[in-house]
XYZ file of C-alpha atoms in Angstrom:
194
model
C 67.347 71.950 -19.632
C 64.975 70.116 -16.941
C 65.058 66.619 -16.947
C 61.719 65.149 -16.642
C 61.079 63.249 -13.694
C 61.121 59.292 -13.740
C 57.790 58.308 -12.036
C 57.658 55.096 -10.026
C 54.176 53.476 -9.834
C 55.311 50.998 -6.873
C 52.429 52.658 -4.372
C 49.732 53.471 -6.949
C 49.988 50.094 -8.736
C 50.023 47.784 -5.665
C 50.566 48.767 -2.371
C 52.485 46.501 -0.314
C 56.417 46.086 1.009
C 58.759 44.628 -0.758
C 59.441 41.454 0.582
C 62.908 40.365 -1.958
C 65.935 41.986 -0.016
C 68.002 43.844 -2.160
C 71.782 44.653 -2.608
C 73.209 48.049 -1.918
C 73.022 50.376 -5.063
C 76.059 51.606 -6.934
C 75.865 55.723 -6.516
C 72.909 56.594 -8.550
C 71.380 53.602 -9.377
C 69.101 51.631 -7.664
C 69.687 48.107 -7.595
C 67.092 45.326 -8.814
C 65.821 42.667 -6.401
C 67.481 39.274 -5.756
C 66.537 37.383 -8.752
C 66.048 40.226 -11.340
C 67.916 42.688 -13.115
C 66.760 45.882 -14.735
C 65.650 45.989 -18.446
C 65.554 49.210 -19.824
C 63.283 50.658 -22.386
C 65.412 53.030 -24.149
C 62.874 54.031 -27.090
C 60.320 55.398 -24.266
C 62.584 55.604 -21.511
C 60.715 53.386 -19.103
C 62.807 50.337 -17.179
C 61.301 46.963 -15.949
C 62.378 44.556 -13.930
C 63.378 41.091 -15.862
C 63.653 37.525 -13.410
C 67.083 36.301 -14.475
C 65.900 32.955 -16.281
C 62.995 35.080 -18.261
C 63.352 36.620 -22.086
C 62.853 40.058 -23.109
C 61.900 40.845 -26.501
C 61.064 44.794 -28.169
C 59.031 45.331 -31.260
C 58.150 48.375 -32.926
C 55.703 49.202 -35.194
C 54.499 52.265 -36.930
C 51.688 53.375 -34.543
C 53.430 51.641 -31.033
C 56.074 50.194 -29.271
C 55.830 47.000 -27.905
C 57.949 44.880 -24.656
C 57.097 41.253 -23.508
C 59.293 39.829 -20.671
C 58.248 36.483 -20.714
C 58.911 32.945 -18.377
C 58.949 31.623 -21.782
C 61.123 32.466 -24.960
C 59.456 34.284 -27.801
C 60.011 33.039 -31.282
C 58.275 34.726 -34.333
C 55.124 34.665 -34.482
C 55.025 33.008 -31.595
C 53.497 33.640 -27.974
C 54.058 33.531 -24.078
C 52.050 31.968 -21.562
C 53.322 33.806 -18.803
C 54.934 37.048 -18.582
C 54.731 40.859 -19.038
C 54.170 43.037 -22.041
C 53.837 46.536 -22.231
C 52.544 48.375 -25.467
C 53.547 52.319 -25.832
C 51.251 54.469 -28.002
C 52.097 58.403 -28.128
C 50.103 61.109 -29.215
C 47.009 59.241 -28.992
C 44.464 62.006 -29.815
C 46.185 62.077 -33.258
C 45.724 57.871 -33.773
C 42.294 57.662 -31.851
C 40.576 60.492 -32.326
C 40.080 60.484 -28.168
C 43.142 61.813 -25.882
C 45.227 58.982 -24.022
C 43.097 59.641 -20.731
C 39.343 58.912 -22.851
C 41.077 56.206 -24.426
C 42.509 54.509 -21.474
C 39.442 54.760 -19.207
C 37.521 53.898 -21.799
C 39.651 50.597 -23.126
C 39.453 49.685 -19.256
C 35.713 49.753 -19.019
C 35.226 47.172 -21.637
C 38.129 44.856 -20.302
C 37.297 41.522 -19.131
C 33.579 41.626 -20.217
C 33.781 39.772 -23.545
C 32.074 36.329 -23.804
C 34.841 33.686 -21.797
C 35.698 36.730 -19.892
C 35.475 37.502 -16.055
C 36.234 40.471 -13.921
C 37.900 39.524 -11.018
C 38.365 43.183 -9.562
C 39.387 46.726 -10.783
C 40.769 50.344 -9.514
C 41.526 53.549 -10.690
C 44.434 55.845 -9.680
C 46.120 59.293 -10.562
C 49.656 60.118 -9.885
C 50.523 63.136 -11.085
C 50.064 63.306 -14.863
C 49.401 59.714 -14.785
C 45.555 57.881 -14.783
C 45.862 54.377 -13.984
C 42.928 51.972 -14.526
C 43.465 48.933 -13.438
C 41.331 45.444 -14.224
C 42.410 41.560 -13.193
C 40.154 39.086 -14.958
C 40.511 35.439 -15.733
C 39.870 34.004 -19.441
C 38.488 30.604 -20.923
C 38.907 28.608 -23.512
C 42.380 28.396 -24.533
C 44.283 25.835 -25.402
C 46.035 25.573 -21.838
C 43.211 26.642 -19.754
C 42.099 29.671 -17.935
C 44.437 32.125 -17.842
C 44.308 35.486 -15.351
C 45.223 38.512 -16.844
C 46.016 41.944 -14.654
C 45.556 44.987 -17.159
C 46.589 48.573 -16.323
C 45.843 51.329 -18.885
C 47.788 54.409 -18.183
C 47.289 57.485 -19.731
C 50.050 60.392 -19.672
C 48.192 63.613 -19.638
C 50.279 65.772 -20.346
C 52.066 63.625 -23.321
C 49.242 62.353 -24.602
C 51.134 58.843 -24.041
C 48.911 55.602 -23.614
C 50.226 52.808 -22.115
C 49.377 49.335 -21.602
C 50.430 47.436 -18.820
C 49.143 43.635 -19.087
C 50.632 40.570 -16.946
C 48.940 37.321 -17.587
C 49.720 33.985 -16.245
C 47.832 30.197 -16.743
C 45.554 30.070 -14.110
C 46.707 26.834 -12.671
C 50.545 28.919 -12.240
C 49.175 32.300 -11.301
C 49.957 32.236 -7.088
C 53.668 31.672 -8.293
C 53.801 33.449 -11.259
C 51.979 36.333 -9.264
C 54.961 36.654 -7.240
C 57.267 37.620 -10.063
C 54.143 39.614 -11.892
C 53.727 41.700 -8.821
C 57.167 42.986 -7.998
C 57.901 43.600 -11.947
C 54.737 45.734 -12.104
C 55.323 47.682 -8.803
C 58.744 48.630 -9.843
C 57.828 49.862 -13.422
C 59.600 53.033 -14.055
C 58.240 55.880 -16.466
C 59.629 58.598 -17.465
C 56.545 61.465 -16.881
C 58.136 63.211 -20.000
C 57.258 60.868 -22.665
């Protein structure tokens, strides 16, 4: 049996060096950056890095699965201000009536244009079976201010897997939280099979 490759969206996502030095990895493994350790996303076989002092929380529900690694801890029913959550959503054509490509690009396009809403920039990117559209706006109106939100919808074309890639931060935290945001979202690791 081939193993499906594990696709690393460090250059499409954001190019740039990494500027946290890292250990050597044990054999196989690579090893996290100084201040995070790896999370892994066993249900869709994806890892993430996690900052040390951060909280990691999975749900699941019947049409997705859902991960939020957050500065903050996560009580029911309760939310983040800053952190990372990614939602999972396979065979989209079957839920949507639009294939996970359609439905990504699509989802992007109307991103950040709501009323309160700004579009601070966006991109689009393929890498391999992967489409990656990418949008950073900045929100209004909450309770603790403007927040900026980066959004990247990724479709797996051959899986028909959608993903949802969102890191959002108060606006007034977002050059330091941007720090951690950026290196977690660079090092995401997919599994092309799912």
């Amino acid at each position: 049996m081939v193993r499906p490759s594990l696709l690393v969206l460090y250059s499409l996502l954001l190019a740039g060096p990494a500027t946290a030095q890292t250990p050597k990895p044990a054999p196989g493994q690579v090893a996290a950056p100084m201040g995070f350790k790896w999370q892994l996303l066993p249900e869709v076989k994806a890892a993430m890095l996690l900052p040390y002092t951060w909280s990691y929380k999975a749900e699941t529900s019947r049409d997705a699965q859902a991960y939020f690694l957050t500065r903050e801890r996560i009580v029911p029913g309760g939310q983040f201000q800053t952190g990372v959550s990614l939602n999972v959503v396979r065979q989209m054509k079957a839920k949507s009536k639009q294939s996970a490509a359609a439905y990504a690009q699509a989802f992007s396009a109307s991103s950040g244009r709501k009323a309160g809403q700004q579009v601070l920039g966006q991109e689009s990117k393929v890498q391999g079976p992967l489409r990656l559209y990418g949008v950073r706006y900045r929100v209004t109106g909450g309770a603790a201010g403007a927040k900026i939100i980066q959004q990247w919808a990724i479709a797996n074309t051959v899986t028909d897997t959608f993903y949802l890639l969102l890191f959002e931060s108060p606006e007034k935290d977002w050059p330091q939280a941007w720090k951690l945001g950026e290196e977690m979202i660079k090092q995401l690791r997919l599994d092309a099979g799912v």
